[in-house]
Short mmCIF file of C-alpha atoms in Angstrom, two decimals:
data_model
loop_
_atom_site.label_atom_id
_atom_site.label_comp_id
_atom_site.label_asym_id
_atom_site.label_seq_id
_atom_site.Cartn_x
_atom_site.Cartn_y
_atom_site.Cartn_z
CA UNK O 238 29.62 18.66 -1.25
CA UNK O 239 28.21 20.29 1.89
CA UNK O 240 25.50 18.65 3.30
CA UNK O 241 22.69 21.98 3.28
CA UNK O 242 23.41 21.77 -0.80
CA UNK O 243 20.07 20.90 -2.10
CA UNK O 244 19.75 18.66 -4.56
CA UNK O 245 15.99 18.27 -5.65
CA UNK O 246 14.18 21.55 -5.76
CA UNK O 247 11.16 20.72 -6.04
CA UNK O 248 10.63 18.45 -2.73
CA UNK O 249 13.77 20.83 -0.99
CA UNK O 250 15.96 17.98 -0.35
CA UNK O 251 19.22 18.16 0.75
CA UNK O 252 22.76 16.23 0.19
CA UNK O 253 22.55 15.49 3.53
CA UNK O 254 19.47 13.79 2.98
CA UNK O 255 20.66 11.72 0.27
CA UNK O 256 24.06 10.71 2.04
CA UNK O 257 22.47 9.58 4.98
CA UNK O 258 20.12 7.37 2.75
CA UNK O 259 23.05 5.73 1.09
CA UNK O 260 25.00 5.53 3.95
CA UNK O 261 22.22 3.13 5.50
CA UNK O 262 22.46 1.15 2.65
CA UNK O 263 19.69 2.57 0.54
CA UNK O 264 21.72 2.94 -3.17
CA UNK O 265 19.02 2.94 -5.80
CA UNK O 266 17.67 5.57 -7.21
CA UNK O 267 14.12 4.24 -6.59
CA UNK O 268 14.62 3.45 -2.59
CA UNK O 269 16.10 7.01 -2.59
CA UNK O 270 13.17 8.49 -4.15
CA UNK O 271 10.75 6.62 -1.55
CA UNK O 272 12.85 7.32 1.52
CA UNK O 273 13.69 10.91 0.62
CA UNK O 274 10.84 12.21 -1.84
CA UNK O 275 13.49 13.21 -3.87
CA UNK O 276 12.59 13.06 -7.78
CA UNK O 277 8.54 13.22 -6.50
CA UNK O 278 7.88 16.65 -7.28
CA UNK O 279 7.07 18.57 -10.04
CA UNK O 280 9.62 18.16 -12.35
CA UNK O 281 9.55 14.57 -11.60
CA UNK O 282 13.25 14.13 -11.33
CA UNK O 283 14.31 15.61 -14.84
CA UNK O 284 16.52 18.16 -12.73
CA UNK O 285 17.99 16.01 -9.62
CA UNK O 286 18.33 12.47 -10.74
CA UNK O 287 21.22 12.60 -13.01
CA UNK O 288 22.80 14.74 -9.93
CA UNK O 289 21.77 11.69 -7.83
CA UNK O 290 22.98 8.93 -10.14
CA UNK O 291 26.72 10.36 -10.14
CA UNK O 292 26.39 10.87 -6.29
CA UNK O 293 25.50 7.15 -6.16
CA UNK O 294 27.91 6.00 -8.78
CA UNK O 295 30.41 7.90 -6.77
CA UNK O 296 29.56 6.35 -3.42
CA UNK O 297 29.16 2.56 -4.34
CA UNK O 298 32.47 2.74 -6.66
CA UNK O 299 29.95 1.69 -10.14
CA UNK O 300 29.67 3.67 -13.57
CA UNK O 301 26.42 5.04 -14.09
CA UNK O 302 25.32 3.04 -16.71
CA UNK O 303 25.55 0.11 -14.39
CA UNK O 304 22.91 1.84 -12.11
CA UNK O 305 19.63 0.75 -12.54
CA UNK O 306 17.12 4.25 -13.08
CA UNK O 307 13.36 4.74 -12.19
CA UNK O 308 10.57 4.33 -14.16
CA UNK O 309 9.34 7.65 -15.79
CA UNK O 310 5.85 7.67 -15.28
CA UNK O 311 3.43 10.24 -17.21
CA UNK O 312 2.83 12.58 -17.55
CA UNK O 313 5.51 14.23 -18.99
CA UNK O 314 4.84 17.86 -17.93
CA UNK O 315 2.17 18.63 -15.39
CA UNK O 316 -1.27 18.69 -16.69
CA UNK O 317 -4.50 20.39 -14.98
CA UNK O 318 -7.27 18.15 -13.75
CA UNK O 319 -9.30 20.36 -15.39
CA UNK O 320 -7.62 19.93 -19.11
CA UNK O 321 -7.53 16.89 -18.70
CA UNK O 322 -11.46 16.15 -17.56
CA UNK O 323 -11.78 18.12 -20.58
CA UNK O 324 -10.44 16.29 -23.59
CA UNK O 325 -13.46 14.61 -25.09
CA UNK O 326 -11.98 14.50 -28.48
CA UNK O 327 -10.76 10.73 -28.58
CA UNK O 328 -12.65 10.39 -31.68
CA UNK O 329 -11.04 13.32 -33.86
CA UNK O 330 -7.11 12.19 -33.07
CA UNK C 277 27.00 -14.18 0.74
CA UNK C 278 23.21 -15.96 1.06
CA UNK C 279 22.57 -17.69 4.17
CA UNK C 280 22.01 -21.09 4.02
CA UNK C 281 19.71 -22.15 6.87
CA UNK C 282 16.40 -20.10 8.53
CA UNK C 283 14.06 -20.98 10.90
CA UNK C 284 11.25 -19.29 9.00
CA UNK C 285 11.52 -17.48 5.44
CA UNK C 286 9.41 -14.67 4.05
CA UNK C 287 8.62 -13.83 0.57
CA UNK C 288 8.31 -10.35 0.47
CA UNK C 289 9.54 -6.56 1.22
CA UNK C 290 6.48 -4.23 1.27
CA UNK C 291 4.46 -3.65 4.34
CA UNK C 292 2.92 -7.06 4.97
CA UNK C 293 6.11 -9.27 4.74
CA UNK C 294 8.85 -6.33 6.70
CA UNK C 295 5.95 -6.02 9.54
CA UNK C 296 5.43 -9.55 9.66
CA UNK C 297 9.40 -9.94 10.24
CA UNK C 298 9.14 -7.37 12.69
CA UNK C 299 6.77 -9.14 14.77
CA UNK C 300 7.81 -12.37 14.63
CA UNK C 301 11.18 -11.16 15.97
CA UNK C 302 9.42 -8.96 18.36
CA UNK C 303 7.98 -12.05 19.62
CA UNK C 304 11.23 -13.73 20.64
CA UNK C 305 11.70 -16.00 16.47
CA UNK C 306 15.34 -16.08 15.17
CA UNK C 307 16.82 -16.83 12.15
CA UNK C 308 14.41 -15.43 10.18
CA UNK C 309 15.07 -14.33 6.75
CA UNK C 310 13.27 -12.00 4.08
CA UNK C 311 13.45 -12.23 0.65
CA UNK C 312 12.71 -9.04 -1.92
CA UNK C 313 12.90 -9.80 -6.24
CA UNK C 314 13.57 -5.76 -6.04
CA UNK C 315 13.86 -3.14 -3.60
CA UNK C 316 11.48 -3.11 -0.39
CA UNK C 317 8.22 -1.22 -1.20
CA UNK C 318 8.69 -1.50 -4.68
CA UNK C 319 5.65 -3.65 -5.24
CA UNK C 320 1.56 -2.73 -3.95
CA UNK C 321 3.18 -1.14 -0.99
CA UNK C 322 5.09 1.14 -3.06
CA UNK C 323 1.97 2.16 -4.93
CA UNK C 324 -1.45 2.27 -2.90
CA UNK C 325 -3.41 5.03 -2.18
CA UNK C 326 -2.13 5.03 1.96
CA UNK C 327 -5.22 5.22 3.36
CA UNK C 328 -6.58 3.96 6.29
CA UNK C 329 -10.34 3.31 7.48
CA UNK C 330 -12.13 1.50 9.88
CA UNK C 331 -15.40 2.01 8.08
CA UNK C 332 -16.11 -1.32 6.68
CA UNK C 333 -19.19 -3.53 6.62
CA UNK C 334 -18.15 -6.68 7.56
CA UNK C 335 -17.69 -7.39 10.96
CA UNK C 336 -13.90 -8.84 10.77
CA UNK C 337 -12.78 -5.90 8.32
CA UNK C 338 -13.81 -3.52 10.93
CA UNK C 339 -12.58 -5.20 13.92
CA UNK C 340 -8.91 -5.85 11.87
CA UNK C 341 -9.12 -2.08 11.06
CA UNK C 342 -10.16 -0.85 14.46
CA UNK C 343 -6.78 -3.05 15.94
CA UNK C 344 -4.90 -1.54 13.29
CA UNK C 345 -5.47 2.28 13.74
CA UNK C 346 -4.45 1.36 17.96
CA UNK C 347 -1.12 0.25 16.18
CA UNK C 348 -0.93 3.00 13.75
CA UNK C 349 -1.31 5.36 16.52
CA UNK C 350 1.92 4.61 18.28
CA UNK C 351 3.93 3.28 15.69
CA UNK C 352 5.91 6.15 14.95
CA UNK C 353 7.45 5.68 18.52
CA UNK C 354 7.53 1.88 18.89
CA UNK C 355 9.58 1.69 15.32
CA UNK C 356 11.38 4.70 15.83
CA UNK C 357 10.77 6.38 12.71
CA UNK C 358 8.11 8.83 12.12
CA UNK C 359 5.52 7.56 9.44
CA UNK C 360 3.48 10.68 9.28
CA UNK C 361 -0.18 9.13 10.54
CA UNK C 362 -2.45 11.89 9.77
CA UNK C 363 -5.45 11.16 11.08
CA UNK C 364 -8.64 13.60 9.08
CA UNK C 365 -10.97 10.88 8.79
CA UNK C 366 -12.81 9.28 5.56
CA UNK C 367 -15.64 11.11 4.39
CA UNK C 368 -18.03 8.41 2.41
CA UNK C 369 -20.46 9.89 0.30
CA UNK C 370 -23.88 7.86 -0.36
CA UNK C 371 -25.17 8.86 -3.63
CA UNK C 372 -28.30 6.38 -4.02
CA UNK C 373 -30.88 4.97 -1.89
CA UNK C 374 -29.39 1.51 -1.44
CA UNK C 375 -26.11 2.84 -0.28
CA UNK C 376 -28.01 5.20 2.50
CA UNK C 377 -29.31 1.58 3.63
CA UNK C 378 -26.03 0.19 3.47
CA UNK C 379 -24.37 2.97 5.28
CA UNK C 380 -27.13 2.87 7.63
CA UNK C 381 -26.14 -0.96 8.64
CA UNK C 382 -22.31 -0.55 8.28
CA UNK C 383 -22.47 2.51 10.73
CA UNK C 384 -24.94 0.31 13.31
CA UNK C 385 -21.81 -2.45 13.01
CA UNK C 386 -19.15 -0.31 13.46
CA UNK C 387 -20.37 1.53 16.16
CA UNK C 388 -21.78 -2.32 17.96
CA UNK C 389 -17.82 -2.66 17.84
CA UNK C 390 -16.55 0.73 19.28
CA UNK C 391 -15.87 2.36 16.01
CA UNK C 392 -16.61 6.59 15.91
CA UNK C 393 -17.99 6.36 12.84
CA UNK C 394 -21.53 8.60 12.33
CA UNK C 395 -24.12 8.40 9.57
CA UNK C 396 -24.12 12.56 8.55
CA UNK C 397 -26.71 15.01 6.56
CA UNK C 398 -24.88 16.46 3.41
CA UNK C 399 -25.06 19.74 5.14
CA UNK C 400 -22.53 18.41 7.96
CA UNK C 401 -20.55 16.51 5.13
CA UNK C 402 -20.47 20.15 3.33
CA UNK C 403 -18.69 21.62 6.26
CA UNK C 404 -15.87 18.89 6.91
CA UNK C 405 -15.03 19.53 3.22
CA UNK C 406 -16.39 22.82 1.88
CA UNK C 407 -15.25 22.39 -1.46
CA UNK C 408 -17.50 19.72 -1.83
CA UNK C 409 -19.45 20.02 -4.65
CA UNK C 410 -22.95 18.30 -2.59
CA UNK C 411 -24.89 17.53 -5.75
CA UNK C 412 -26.37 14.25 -5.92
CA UNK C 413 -24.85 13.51 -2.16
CA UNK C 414 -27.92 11.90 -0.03
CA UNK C 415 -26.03 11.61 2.85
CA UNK C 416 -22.62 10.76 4.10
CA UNK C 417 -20.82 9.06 6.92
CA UNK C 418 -17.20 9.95 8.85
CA UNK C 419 -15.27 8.39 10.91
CA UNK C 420 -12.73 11.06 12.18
CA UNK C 421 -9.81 8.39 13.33
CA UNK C 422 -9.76 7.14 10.15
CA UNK C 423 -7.00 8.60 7.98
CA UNK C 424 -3.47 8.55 6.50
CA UNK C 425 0.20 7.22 6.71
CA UNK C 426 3.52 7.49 4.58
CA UNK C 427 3.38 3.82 2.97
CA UNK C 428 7.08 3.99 2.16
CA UNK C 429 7.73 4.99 5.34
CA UNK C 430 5.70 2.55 7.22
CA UNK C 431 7.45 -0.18 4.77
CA UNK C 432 11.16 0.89 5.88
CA UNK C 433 10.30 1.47 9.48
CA UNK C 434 9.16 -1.94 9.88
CA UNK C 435 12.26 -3.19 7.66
CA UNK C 436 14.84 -1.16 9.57
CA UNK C 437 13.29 -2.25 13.50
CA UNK C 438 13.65 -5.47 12.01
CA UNK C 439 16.85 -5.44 11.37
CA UNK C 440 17.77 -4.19 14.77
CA UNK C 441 16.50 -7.32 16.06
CA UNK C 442 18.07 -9.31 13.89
CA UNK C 443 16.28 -10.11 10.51
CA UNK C 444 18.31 -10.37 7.69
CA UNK C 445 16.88 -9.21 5.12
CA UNK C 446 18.40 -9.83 1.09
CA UNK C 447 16.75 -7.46 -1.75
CA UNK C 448 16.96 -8.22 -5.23
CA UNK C 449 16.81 -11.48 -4.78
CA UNK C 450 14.24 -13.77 -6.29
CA UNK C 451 12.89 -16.21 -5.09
CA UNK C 452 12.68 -19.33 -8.14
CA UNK C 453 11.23 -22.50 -6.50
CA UNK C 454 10.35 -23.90 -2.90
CA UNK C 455 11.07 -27.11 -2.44
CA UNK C 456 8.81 -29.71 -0.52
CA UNK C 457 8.49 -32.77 0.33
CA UNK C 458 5.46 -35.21 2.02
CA UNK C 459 3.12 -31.81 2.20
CA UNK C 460 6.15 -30.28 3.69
CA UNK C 461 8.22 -27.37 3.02
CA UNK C 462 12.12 -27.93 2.57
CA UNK C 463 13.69 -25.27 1.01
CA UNK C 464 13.49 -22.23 -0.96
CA UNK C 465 15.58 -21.68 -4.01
CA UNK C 466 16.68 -17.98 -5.16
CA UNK C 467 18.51 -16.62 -7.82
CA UNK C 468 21.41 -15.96 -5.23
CA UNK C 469 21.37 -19.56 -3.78
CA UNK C 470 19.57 -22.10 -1.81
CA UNK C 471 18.09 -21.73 2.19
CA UNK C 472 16.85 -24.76 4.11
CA UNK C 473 13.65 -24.15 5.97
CA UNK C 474 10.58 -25.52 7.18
CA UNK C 475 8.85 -21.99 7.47
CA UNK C 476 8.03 -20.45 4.34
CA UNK C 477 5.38 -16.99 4.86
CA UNK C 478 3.99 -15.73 1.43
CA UNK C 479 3.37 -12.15 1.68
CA UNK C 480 3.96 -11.63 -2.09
CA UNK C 481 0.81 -9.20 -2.53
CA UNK C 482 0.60 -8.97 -6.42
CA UNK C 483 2.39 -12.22 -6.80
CA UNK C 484 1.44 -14.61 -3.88
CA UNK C 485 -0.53 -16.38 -6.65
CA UNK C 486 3.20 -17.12 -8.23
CA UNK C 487 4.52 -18.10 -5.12
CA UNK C 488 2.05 -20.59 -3.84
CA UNK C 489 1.86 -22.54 -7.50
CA UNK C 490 5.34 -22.54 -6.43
CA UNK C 491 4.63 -24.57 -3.72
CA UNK C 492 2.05 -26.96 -5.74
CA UNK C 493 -0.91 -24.81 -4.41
CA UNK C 494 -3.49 -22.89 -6.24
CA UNK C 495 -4.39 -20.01 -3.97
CA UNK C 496 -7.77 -18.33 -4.21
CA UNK C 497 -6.84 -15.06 -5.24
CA UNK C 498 -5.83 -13.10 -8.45
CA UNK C 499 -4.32 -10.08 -9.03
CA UNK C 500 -5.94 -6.76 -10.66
CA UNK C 501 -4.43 -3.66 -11.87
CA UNK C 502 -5.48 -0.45 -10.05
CA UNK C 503 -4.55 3.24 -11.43
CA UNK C 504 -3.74 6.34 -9.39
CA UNK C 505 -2.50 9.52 -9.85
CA UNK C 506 -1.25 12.22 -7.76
CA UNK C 507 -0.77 16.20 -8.06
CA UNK C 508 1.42 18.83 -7.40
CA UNK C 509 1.60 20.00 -3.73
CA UNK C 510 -1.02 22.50 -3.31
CA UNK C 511 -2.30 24.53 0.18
CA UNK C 512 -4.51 22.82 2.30
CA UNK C 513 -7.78 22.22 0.84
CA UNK C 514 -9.97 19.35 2.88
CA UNK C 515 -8.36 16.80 5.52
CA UNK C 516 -10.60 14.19 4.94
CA UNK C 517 -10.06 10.53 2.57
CA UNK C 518 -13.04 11.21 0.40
CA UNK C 519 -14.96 8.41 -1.05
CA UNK C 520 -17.70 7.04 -2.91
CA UNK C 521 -18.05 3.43 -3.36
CA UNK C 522 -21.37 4.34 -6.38
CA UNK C 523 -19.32 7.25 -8.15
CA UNK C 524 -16.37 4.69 -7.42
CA UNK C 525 -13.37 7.01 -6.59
CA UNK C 526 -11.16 7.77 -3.63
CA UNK C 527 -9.17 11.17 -2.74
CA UNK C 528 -7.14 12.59 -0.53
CA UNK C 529 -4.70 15.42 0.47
CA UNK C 530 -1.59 14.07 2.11
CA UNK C 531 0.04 16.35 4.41
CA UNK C 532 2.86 17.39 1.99
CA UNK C 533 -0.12 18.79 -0.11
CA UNK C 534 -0.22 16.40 -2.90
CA UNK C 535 -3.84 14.97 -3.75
CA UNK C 536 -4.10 11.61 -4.66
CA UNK C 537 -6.82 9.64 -5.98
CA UNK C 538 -7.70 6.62 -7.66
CA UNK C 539 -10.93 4.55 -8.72
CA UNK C 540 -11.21 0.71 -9.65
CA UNK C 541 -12.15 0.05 -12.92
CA UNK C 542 -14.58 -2.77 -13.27
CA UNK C 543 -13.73 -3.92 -16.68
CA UNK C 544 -10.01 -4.45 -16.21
CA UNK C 545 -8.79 -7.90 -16.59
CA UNK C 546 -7.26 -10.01 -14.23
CA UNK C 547 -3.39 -10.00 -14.57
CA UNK C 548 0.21 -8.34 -13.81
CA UNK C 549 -0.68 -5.57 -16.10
CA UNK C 550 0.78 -2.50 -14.25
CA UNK C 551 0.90 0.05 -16.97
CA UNK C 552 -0.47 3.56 -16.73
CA UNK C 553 -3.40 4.33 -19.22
CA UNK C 554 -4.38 7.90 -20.46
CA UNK C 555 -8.20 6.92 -19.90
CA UNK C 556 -7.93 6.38 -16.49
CA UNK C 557 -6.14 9.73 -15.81
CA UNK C 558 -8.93 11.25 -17.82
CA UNK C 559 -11.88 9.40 -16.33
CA UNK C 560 -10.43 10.08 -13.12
CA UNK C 561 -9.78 14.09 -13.65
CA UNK C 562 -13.36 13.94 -14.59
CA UNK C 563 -14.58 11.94 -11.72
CA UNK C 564 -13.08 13.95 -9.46
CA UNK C 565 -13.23 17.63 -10.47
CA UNK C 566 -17.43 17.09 -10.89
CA UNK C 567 -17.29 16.66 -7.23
CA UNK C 568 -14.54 18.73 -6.19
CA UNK C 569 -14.44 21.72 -9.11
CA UNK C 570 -11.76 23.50 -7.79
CA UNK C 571 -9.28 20.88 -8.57
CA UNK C 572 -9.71 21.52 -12.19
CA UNK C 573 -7.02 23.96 -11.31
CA UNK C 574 -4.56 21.88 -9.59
CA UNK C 575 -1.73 19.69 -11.86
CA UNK C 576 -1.17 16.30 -12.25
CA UNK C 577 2.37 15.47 -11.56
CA UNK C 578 2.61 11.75 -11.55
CA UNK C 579 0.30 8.44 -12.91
CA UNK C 580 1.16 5.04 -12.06
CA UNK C 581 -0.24 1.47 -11.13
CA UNK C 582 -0.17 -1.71 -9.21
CA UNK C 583 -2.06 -4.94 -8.06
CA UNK C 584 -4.75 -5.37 -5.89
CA UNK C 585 -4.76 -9.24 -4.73
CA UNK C 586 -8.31 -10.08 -4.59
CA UNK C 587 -9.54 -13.01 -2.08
CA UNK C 588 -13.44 -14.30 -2.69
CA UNK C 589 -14.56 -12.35 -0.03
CA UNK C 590 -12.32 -8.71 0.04
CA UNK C 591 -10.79 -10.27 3.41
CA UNK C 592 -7.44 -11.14 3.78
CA UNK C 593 -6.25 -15.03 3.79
CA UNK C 594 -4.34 -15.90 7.44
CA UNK C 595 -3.07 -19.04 8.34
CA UNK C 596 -1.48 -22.27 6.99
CA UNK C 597 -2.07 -23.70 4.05
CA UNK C 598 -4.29 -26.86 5.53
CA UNK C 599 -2.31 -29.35 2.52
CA UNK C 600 1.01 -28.06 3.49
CA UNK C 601 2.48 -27.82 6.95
CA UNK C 602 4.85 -24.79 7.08
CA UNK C 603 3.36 -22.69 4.16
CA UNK C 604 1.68 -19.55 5.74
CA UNK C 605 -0.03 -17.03 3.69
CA UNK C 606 -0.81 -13.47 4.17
CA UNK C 607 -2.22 -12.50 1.32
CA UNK C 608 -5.69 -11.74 -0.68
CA UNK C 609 -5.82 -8.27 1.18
CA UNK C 610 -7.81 -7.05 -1.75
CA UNK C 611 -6.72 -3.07 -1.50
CA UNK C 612 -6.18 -2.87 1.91
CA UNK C 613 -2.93 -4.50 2.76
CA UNK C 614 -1.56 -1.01 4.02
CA UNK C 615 -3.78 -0.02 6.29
CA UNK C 616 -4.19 -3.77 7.87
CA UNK C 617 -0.91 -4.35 8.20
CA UNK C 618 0.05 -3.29 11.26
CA UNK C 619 -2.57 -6.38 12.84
CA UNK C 620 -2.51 -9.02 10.54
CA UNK C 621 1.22 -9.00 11.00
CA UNK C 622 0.90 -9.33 14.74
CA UNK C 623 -1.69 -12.12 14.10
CA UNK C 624 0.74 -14.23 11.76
CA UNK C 625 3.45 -14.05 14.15
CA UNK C 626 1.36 -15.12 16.54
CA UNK C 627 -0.19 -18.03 14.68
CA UNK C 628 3.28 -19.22 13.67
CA UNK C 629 5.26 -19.26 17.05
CA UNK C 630 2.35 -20.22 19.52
CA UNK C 631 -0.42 -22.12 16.73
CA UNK C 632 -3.05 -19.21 18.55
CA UNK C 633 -4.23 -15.42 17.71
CA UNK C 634 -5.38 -12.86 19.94
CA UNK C 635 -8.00 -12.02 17.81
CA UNK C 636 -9.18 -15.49 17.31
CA UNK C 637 -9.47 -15.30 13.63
CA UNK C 638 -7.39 -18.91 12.80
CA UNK C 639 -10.85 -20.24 12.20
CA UNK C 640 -12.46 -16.89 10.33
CA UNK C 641 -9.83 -15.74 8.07
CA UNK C 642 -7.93 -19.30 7.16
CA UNK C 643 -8.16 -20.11 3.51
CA UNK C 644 -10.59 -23.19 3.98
CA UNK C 645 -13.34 -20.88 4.67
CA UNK C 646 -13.68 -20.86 1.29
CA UNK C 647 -14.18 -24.71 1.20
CA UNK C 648 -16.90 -24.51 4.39
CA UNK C 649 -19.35 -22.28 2.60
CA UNK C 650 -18.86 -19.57 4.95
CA UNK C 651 -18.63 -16.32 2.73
CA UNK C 652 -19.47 -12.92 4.31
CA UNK C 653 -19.06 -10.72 1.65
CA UNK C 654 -17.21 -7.26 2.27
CA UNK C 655 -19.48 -5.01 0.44
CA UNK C 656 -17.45 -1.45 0.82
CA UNK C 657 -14.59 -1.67 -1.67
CA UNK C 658 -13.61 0.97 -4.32
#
């Protein structure tokens, strides 16, 4: 893969961004989402991590399923401040 | 393969424990190793709000934070590795009578100690952040040097310098037990093996409660989930950490154009709870769009959580434990651990190779304070 490839949209991060975070020895998913902002943007990773799990399954030699993932945090599409400051309805669900 | 011997071992890989390493090695200490249960800034690091003010109103808070912006300042370039300080001051907005008094006294203190901090009409607060909705506001005050840094940056610039000089540091690797003996520390025992030391530093954050019953000791702090949340990128809206300690809530726009904020909520119970809740994010959304309205506009992306560790006084607990040689804590930071970083890590490393500070606070901010009576209670904490 050439390194100007991008690989998280959102945040506009490259594979060169990414190898040169493994290559210093940063191979979790998490520590590559904190070093590179990859995975932080709007889509909250749904489009680059699985890209980035094979890259690092790839690099340290492991299957994917013995990668550990990040936590998916909420919410699970964006939601306006303004929606939410609005729900009230607690009550009614 | 673990090592087996250190001079001096450190529990911890967010901000406190990787700049603490730094300094110590900075300082001329070898063999000094740090231990991480997960990845470095995966724990309050990781997860705070990564701001940084000087405005405080106790006098140690503000003279820690005042050392700590000088650091901030050049740390980029002394830690080769750019950690984005963006420095649009913290805008603190004084909604009743008794916090105009308050801010009235904190400003007098931290200007006494050469802090640019100004007590400010709500006209002058209105244009530093014109989208501030003013009603309610009394007054405000700003400190324009105050501001923002990457935290996960910070975290990994201080983990790789350290490095270079020789730290070694071993992630996912949990620490189980220290071993003592005669008020003494031996050894530390991990999940990957056993080191000998005599040096043990707790910077655990969240869990330096854990780590300190580890070593017989119960520590005067506990640990207390905060929320936060943080948008989409957006254009630049205001530069400035807004706050309000009454309306409890914190804000800002980092310079990638995400806003993040967060509040405190007094009710939550003391614990390792570090779960996300959907009435925080809509408390919050309300909290924030009353006083900002044109945020009702902008997305939330993300939600998440972690632990404030909470000293009896919102001051951070420096030293050695006074019933066991060899056991140093920095901990108890109570929400600020990022932004003091940068000094009390210079301060530990000081206190452990030489037994003196240059700030003299071995006799302010040691845990027996607690014991002597002498509380000074930090009254500006969100």
């Amino acid at each position: 893969m050439k390194d100007e490839v991008i690989i998280c949209r959102c945040e506009d991060i490259t594979w060169g961004d990414i190898r040169k975070a493994l290559e210093k020895g940063y191979t979790t998913l998490d520590e590559i989402k904190r070093i590179t902002r990859a995975g932080m943007g709007r889509c909250q990773g749904k489009t680059c991590q699985r890209i980035i799990l094979n890259e690092i399954a790839r690099f340290c030699r492991k299957k994917i399923d013995e990668l550990p993932i990040s936590t998916f945090r909420p919410p699970t599409k964006p939601v306006k401040l303004g929606t939410l400051a609005g729900d009230n309805d607690d009550q009614k669900c | 393969m673990m090592i087996k011997n250190a001079d001096i071992v450190i529990i911890g890989g967010g901000v406190i424990g990787c700049s603490i390493a730094y300094n110590l090695a900075k300082l001329g200490a070898e063999d000094i190793v740090l231990l991480e249960k997960n990845t470095l800034a995966s724990g309050s690091t990781g997860r705070c709000g990564a701001g940084i003010r000087q405005q405080f109103g106790t006098e140690m808070n503000c003279i820690l934070a005042r050392e700590s912006i000088k650091i901030f300042e050049n740390l980029s370039e002394e830690l080769d590795y750019e950690i984005e300080l963006n420095q649009g001051g913290y805008l603190i907005l004084a909604y009743t009578e008794r916090e105009v008094n308050q801010f009235k006294k904190n400003v007098a203190l931290q200007q006494s100690l050469g802090i640019d901090s100004r007590f400010i009409t709500v006209k002058e607060a209105k244009e530093i952040v014109p989208p501030l909705n003013t009603e309610g506001v009394l007054a405000a005050t700003f400190c324009p040097t105050d501001g923002h840094a990457d935290p996960f940056k910070t975290n990994f610039a201080y983990a790789e310098a350290a490095k270079r000089l020789g730290v070694k540091i071993y992630t996912f690797t949990e620490v189980k037990e220290i071993e003592t003996k005669n008020n003494r520390i031996v050894a530390v025992n991990t999940d990957k093996g056993k080191i000998f030391t005599s040096i043990v530093v707790n910077a655990a954050g969240g869990y330096s409660g854990v780590i300190g019953k580890m070593a017989g000791l119960d520590l005067p702090v506990y640990s207390q989930r905060h929320q936060i949340l943080i948008t989409e990128p957006v254009d630049p809206l205001f530069r400035p950490m807004l706050m309000s300690f009454s309306h409890n809530f914190y804000c800002q726009q980092t310079p990638h154009g995400s806003i993040i904020m967060g509040f405190g909520d007094p009710n939550e119970p003391k614990g390792y709870d570090m779960g996300s809740s959907w009435q925080f994010a809509r408390e919050m959304a309300q909290k924030i769009t009353a006083v900002v309205p044109l945020l009702k506009e902008v997305s939330m992306v993300r939600q998440w959580a972690g632990l404030y560790n909470v000293s009896p006084d919102a001051q951070p607990i420096l030293g050695e434990h006074p019933k066991m040689s060899g056991f140093y804590m920095a901990i108890g930071f109570s929400g600020h651990g990022f932004m003091l970083a940068p000094v009390t890590s210079k301060l530990i490393a000081e206190l452990i190779l030489t037994g003196r500070t240059s700030l003299s606070i071995e006799d302010k901010l040691d845990v027996g304070r607690f014991e002597r009576g002498e509380l000074i209670l930090e009254p500006s904490v969100v």
